[in-house]
Tab-separated table of C-alpha atoms in Angstrom:
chain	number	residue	atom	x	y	z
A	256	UNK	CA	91.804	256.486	63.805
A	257	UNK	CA	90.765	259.657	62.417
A	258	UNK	CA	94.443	259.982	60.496
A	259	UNK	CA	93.917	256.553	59.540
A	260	UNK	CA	90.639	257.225	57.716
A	261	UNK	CA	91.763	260.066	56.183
A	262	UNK	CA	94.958	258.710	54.326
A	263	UNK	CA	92.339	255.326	53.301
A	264	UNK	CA	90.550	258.036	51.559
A	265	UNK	CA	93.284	259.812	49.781
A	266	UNK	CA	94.676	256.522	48.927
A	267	UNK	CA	91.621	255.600	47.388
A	268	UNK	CA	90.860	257.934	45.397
A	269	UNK	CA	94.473	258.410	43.679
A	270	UNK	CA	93.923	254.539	42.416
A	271	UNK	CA	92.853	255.010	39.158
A	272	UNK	CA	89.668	253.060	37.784
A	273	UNK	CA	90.710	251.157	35.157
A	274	UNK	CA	87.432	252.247	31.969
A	275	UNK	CA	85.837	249.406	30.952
A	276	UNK	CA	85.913	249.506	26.503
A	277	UNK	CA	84.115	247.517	24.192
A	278	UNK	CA	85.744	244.380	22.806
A	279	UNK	CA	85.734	245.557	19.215
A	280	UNK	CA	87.741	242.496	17.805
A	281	UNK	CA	86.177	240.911	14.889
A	282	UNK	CA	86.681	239.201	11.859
A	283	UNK	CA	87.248	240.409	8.246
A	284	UNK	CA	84.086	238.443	7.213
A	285	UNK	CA	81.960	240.460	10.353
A	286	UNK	CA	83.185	243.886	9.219
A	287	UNK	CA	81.203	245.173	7.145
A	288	UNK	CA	80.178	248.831	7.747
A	289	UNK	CA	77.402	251.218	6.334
A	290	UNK	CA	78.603	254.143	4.628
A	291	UNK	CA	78.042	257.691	5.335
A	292	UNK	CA	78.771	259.095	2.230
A	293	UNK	CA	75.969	260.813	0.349
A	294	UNK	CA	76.331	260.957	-2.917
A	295	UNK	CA	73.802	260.990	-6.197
A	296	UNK	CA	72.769	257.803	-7.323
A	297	UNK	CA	71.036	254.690	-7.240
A	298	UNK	CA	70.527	251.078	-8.487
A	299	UNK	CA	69.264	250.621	-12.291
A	300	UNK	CA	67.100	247.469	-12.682
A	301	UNK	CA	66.868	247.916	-16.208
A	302	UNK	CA	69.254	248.045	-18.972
A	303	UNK	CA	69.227	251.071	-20.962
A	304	UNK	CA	69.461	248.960	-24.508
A	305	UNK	CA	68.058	245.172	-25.119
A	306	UNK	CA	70.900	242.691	-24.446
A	307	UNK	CA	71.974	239.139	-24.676
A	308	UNK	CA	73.758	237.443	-21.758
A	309	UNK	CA	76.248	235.616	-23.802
A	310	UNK	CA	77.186	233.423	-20.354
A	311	UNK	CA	74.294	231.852	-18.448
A	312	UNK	CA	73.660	228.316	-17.255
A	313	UNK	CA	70.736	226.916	-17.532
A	314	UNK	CA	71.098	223.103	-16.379
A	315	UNK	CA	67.241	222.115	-16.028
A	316	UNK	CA	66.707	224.505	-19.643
A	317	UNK	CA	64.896	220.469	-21.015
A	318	UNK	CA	62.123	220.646	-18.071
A	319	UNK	CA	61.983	224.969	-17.335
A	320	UNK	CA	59.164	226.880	-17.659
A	321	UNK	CA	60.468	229.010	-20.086
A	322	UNK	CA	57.641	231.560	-19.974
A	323	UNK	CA	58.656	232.557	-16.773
A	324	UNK	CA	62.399	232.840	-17.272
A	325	UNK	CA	61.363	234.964	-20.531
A	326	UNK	CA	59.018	237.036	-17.829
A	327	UNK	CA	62.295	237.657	-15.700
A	328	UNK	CA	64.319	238.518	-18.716
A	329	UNK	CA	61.641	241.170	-20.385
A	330	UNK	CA	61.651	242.871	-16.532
A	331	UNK	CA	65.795	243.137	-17.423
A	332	UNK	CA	65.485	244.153	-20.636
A	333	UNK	CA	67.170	240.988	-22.094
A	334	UNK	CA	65.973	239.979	-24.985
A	335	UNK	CA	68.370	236.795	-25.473
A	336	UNK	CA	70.042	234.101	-23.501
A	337	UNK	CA	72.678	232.047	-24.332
A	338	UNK	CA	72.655	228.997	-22.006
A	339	UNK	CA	76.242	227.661	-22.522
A	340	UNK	CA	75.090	224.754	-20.182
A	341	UNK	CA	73.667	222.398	-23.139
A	342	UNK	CA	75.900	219.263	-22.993
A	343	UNK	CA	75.541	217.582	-26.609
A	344	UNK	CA	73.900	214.622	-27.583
A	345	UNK	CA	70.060	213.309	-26.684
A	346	UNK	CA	70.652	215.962	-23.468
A	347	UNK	CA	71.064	218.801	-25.653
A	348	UNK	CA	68.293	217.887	-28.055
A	349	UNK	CA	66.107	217.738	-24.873
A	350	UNK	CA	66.952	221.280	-24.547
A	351	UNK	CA	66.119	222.612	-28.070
A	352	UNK	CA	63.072	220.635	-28.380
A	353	UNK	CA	61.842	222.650	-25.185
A	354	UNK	CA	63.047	225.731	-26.889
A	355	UNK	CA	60.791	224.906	-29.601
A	356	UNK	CA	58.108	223.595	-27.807
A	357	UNK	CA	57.711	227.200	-26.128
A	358	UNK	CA	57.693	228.887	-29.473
A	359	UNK	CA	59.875	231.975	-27.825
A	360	UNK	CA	62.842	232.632	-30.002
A	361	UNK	CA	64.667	233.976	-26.812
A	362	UNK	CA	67.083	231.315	-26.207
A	363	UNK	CA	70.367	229.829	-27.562
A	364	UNK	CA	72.719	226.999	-26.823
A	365	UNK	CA	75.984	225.924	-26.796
A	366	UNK	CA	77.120	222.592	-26.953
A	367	UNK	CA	79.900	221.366	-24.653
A	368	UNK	CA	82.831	218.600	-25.504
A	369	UNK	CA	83.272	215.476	-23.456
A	370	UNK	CA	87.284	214.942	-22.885
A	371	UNK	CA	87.225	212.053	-21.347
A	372	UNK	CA	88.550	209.253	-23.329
A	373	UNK	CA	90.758	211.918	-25.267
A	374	UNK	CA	93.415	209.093	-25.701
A	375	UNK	CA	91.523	206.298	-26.886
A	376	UNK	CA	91.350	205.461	-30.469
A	377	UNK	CA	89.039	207.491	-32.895
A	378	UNK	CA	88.238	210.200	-29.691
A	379	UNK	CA	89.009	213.273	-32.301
A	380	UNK	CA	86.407	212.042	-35.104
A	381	UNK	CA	83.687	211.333	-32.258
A	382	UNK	CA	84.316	214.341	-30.914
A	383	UNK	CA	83.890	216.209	-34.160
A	384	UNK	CA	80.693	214.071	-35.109
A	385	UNK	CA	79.241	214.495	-32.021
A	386	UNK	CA	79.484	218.471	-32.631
A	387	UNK	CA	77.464	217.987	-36.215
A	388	UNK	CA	75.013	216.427	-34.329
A	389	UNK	CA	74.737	218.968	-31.647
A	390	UNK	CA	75.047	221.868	-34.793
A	391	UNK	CA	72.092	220.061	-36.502
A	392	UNK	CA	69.756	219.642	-33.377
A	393	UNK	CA	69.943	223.250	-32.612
A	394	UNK	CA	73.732	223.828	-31.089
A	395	UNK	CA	74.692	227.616	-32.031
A	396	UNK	CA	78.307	227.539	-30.454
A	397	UNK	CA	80.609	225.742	-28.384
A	398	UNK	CA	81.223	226.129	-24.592
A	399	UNK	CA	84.705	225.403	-23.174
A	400	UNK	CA	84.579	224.849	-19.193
A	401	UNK	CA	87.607	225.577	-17.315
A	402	UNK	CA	88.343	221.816	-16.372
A	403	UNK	CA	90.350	221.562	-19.794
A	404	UNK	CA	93.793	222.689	-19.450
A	405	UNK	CA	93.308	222.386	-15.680
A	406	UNK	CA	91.956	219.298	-13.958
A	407	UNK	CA	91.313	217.262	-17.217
A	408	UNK	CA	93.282	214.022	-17.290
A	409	UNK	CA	93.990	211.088	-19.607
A	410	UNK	CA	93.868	207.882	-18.798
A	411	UNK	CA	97.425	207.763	-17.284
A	412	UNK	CA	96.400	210.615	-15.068
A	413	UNK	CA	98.232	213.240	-17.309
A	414	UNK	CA	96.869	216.280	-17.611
A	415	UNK	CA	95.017	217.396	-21.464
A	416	UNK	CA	96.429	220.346	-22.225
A	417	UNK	CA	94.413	222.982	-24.054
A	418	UNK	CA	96.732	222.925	-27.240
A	419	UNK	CA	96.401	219.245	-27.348
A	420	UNK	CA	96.810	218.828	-31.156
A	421	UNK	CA	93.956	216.110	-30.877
A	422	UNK	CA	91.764	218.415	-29.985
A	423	UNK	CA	91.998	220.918	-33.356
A	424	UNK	CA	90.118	219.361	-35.794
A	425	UNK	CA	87.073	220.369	-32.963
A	426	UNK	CA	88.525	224.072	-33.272
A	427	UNK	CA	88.824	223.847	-37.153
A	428	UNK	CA	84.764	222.377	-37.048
A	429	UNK	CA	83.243	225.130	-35.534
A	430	UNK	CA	85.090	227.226	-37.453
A	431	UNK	CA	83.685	226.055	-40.569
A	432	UNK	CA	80.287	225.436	-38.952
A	433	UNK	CA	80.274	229.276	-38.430
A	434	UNK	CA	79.780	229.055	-34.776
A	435	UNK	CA	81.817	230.726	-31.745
A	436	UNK	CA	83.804	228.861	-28.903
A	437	UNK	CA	83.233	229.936	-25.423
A	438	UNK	CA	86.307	229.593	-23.529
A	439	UNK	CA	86.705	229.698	-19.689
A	440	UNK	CA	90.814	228.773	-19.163
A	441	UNK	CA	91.904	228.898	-16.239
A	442	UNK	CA	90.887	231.199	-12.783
A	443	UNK	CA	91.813	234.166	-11.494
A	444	UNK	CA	96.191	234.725	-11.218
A	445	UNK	CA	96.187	235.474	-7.033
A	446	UNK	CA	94.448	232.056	-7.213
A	447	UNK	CA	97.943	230.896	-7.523
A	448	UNK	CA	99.488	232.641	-5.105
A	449	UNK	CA	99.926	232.242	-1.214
A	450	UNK	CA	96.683	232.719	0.755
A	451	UNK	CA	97.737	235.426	2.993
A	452	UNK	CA	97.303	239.359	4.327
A	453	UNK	CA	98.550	240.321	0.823
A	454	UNK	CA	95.701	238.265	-1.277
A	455	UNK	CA	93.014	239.888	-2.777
A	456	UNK	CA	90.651	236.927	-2.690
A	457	UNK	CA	92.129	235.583	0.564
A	458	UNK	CA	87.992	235.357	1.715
A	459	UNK	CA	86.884	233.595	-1.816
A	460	UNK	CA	89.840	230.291	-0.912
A	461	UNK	CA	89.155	230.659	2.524
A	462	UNK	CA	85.484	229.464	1.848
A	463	UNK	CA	86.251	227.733	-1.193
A	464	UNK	CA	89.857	226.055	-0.130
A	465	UNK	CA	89.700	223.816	-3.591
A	466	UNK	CA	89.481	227.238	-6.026
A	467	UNK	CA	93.454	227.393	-4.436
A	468	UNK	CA	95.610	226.176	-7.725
A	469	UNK	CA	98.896	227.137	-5.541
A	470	UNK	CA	99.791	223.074	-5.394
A	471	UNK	CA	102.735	223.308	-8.295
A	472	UNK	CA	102.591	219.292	-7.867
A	473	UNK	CA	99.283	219.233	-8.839
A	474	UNK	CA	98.789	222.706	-11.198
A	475	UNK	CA	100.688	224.273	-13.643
A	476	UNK	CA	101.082	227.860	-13.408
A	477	UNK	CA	98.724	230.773	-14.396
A	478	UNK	CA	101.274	231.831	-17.292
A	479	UNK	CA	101.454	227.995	-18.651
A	480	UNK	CA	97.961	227.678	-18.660
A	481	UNK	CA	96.839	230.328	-20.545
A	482	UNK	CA	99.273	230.253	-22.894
A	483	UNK	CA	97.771	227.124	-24.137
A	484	UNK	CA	94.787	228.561	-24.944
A	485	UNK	CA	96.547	231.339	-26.532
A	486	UNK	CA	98.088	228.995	-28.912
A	487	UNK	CA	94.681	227.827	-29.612
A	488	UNK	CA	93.843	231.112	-30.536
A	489	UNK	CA	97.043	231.466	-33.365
A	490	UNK	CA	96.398	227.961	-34.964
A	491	UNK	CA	93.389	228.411	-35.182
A	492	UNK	CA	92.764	232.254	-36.799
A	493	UNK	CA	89.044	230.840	-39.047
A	494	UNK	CA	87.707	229.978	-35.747
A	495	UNK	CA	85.963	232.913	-33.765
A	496	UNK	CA	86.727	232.551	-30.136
A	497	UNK	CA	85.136	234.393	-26.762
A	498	UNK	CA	87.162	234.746	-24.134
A	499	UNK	CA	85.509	234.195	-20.833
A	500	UNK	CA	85.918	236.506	-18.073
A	501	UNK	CA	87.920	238.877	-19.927
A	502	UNK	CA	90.431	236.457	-20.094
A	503	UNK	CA	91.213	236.818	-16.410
A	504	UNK	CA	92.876	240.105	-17.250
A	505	UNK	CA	90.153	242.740	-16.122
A	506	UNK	CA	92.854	243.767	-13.582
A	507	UNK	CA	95.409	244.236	-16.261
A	508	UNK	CA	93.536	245.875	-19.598
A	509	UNK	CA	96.746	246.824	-20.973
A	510	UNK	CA	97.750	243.486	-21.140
A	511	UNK	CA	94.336	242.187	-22.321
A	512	UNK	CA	94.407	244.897	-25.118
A	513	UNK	CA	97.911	243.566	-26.613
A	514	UNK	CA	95.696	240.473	-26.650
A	515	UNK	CA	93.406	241.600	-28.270
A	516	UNK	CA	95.420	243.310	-31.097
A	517	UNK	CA	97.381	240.182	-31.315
A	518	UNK	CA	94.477	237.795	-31.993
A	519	UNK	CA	91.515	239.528	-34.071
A	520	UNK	CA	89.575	236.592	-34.036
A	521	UNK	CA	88.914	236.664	-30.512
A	522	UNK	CA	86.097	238.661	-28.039
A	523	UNK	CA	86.006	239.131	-24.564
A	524	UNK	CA	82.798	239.418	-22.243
A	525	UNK	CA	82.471	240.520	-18.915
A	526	UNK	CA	81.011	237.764	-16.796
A	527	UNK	CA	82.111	237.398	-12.972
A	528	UNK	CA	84.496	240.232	-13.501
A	529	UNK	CA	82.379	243.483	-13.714
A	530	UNK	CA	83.623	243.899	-10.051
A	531	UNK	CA	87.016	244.629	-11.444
A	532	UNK	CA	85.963	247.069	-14.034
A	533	UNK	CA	83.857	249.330	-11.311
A	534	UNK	CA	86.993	249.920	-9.274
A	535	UNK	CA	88.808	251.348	-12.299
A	536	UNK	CA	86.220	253.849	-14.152
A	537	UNK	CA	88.249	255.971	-16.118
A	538	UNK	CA	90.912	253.380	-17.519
A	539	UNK	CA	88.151	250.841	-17.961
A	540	UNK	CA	85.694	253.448	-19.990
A	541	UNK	CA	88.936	254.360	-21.783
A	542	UNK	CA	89.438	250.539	-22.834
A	543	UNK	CA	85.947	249.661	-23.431
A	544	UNK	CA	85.597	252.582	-25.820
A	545	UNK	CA	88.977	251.502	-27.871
A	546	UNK	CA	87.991	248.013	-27.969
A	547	UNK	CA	84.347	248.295	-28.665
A	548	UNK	CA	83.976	245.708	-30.974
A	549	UNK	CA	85.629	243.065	-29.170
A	550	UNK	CA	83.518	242.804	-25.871
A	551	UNK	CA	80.306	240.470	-24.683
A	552	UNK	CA	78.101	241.239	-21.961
A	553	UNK	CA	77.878	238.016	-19.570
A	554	UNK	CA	76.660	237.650	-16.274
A	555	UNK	CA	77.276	233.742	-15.657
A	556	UNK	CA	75.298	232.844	-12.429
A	557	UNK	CA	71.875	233.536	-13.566
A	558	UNK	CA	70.049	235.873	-10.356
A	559	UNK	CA	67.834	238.561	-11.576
A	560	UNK	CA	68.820	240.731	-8.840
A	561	UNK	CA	72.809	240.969	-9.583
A	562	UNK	CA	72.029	242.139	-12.926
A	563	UNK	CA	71.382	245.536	-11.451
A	564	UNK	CA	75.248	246.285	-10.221
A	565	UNK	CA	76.320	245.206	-14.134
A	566	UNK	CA	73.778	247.856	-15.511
A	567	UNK	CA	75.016	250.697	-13.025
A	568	UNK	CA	78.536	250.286	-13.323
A	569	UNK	CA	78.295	250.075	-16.893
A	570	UNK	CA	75.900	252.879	-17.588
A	571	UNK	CA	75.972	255.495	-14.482
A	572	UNK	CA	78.552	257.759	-13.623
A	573	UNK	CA	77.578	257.327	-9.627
A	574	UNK	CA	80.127	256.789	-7.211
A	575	UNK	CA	81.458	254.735	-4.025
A	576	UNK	CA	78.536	251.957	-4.469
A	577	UNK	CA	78.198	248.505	-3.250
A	578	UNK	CA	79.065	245.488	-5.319
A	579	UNK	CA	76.869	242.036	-4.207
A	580	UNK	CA	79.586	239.503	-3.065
A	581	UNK	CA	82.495	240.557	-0.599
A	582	UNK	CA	84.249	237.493	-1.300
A	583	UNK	CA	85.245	238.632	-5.199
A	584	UNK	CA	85.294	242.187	-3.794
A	585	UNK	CA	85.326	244.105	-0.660
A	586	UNK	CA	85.639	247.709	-2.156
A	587	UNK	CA	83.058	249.982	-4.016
A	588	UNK	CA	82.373	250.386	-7.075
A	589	UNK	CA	82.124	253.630	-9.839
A	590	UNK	CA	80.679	253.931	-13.181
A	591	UNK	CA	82.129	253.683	-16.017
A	592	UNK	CA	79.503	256.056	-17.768
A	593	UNK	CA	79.771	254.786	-21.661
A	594	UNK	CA	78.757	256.060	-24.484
A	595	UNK	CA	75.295	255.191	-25.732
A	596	UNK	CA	76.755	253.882	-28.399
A	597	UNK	CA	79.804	251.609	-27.054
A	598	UNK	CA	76.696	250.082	-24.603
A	599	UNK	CA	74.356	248.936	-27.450
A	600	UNK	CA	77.571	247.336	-29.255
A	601	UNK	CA	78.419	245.513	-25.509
A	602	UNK	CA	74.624	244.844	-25.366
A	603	UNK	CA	73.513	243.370	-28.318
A	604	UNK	CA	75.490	244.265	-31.474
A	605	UNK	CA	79.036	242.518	-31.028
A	606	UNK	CA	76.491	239.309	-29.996
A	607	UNK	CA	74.514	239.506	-33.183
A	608	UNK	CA	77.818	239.611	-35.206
A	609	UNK	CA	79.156	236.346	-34.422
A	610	UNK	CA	76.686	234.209	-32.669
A	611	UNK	CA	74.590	232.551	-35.263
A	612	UNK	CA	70.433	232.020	-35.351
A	613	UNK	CA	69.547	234.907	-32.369
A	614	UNK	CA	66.346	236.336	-33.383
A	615	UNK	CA	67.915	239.845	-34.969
A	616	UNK	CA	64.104	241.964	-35.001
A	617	UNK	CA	63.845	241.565	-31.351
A	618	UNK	CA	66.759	244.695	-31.186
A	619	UNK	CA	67.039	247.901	-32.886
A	620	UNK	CA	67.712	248.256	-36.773
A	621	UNK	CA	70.294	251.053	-36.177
């Protein structure tokens, strides 16, 4: 018995006991660590110069207290808004009357063009009425939203392409009205391809499934539809045109300066796509300082608080910091450090240049 004991012993102890370890599966969405890296820096709430956000929307700007949005603005620094939200007709009228009706001179709007109907009989001279009305009630540009070129149809379902020769006479009017067009073509190139491990914005479709343009039945592809626009940009050369979002090619500037030297009667601003800019600090600074008279600032979704990551990559030289929304990026971001000089045209200058009726005492004379 005593044997017997004795080899239970040994027996048991030379089992090994299996160590209990922490399930540490999770998703991409749940990871989302703290950094340890200390580093100098911190957020800037202000800009360094007055600006104008170029790309805002504004779609209650009839009914807003507009003394408060002006309080918001002066705690920015932003002297002028440009609500590209205005519609045309007795909606955008609504708009500019409230505008008036405050008595700040802080606010400007575009008008936008209805496309529905495109191929019914006298669209093009409604369309280019309806913008001298919106011009004359207070309309100080044109906004362009992505649906054109994209998800616009005619009334056999086809889609409107951005060229669409019926639509140039609209082109050729604000040209001559001296007024910019706003142009959002297009999304983001990856949104075309496969939603996979290899995706940067795998997280952005996988909340947002319909942003996915990857249905060739259904879309065209990224190099089609931009090309449209830029042949709006070549037949149209007395027209001044902004190109939204950097054109979709913040993650290429090479490509978007060829662009730019090809078409010098189009700018660029930066809204939704300052996250691209903060991951490449010395070729973007290298770009923005070339190409200083081309670019906007724009923020488009109007939160007071986002603001902040636009003014520090822009301005700082601080490293390795947090941008605000993991689905349009999960890395860090850097400064770009410009120039005092490049900033105030970004800020305010390049704005005043080609945007007509913003208020020009409320900035610097220099």
């Amino acid at each position: 018995m005593k044997g017997f004991l004795t080899l239970f012993i040994f027996v048991a102890i030379s089992i090994p006991v299996k160590a209990q370890t922490a399930d540490t599966t999770m998703t991409f969405e749940e990871y989302n660590p703290t950094s340890t890296l200390v580093v100098p820096g911190d957020k800037i709430t202000r800009a360094k110069f007055p600006f104008i956000d170029v790309h805002s929307h504004h779609w209650r700007m009839a009914t807003q207290d507009l003394e408060k949005l002006a309080s918001e603005m002066d705690d920015l620094n932003m002297k002028v808004i440009v609500n590209l939200s205005g519609r045309n007709g007795d909606q955008l009228k609504d708009i500019t009357d409230n505008i008036k009706k405050s008595g700040l001179n802080r606010f400007i709007v575009f008008a936008n063009i209805d496309f529905s109907g495109i191929d019914e009989e006298g669209w093009t001279e409604k369309a280019v009425k309806q913008l001298e009305e919106d011009y004359n009630n207070g309309a100080r540009g044109v906004k362009i939203f992505k649906n054109l070129g994209l998800t616009a149809l005619d009334s056999e379902e086809k889609r409107v392409h951005t060229d669409d020769p019926r639509i140039d006479p609209v082109w050729a009017k604000a040209g001559e009205l001296g007024i910019p067009v706003l142009i959002h073509t297009g999304e983001p190139a990856v949104f075309w391809e496969p939603i996979d491990e290899k995706n940067e914005r795998w997280l952005e479709m996988k909340n947002f499934p319909n942003r996915h343009r990857g249905d060739t039945s259904r879309f065209p592809s990224w190099e089609v539809v931009m090309s449209e626009q830029w042949n709006v940009f070549r037949k149209h050369p007395n027209t001044n045109f902004i190109n939204a979002h950097l054109g979709w090619m913040a993650n290429d500037l090479a490509r978007l300066g060829r662009h730019l030297d090809e078409f010098p009667n189009v700018y660029t601003e930066i809204a939704a796509v300052i996250a691209e800019l903060g991951r490449q600090p010395r070729f973007a600074k290298e770009f923005f300082i070339k190409y200083q008279d081309r670019l906007l600032f724009g923020k488009d979704t109007y939160r007071p608080e986002e603001y902040y990551t636009y003014f520090r990559v822009l301005e700082s030289d601080d490293e390795y910091f947090d941008y605000f929304r993991k689905r349009h990026a999960f890395w860090k971001m850097y400064g770009l450090n410009l120039p005092d000089n490049v900033l105030q045209k970004v800020y305010y200058k390049n704005a005043l240049k080609i945007i007509p009726g913003i208020n020009k005492n409320l900035f610097p004379s220099n």
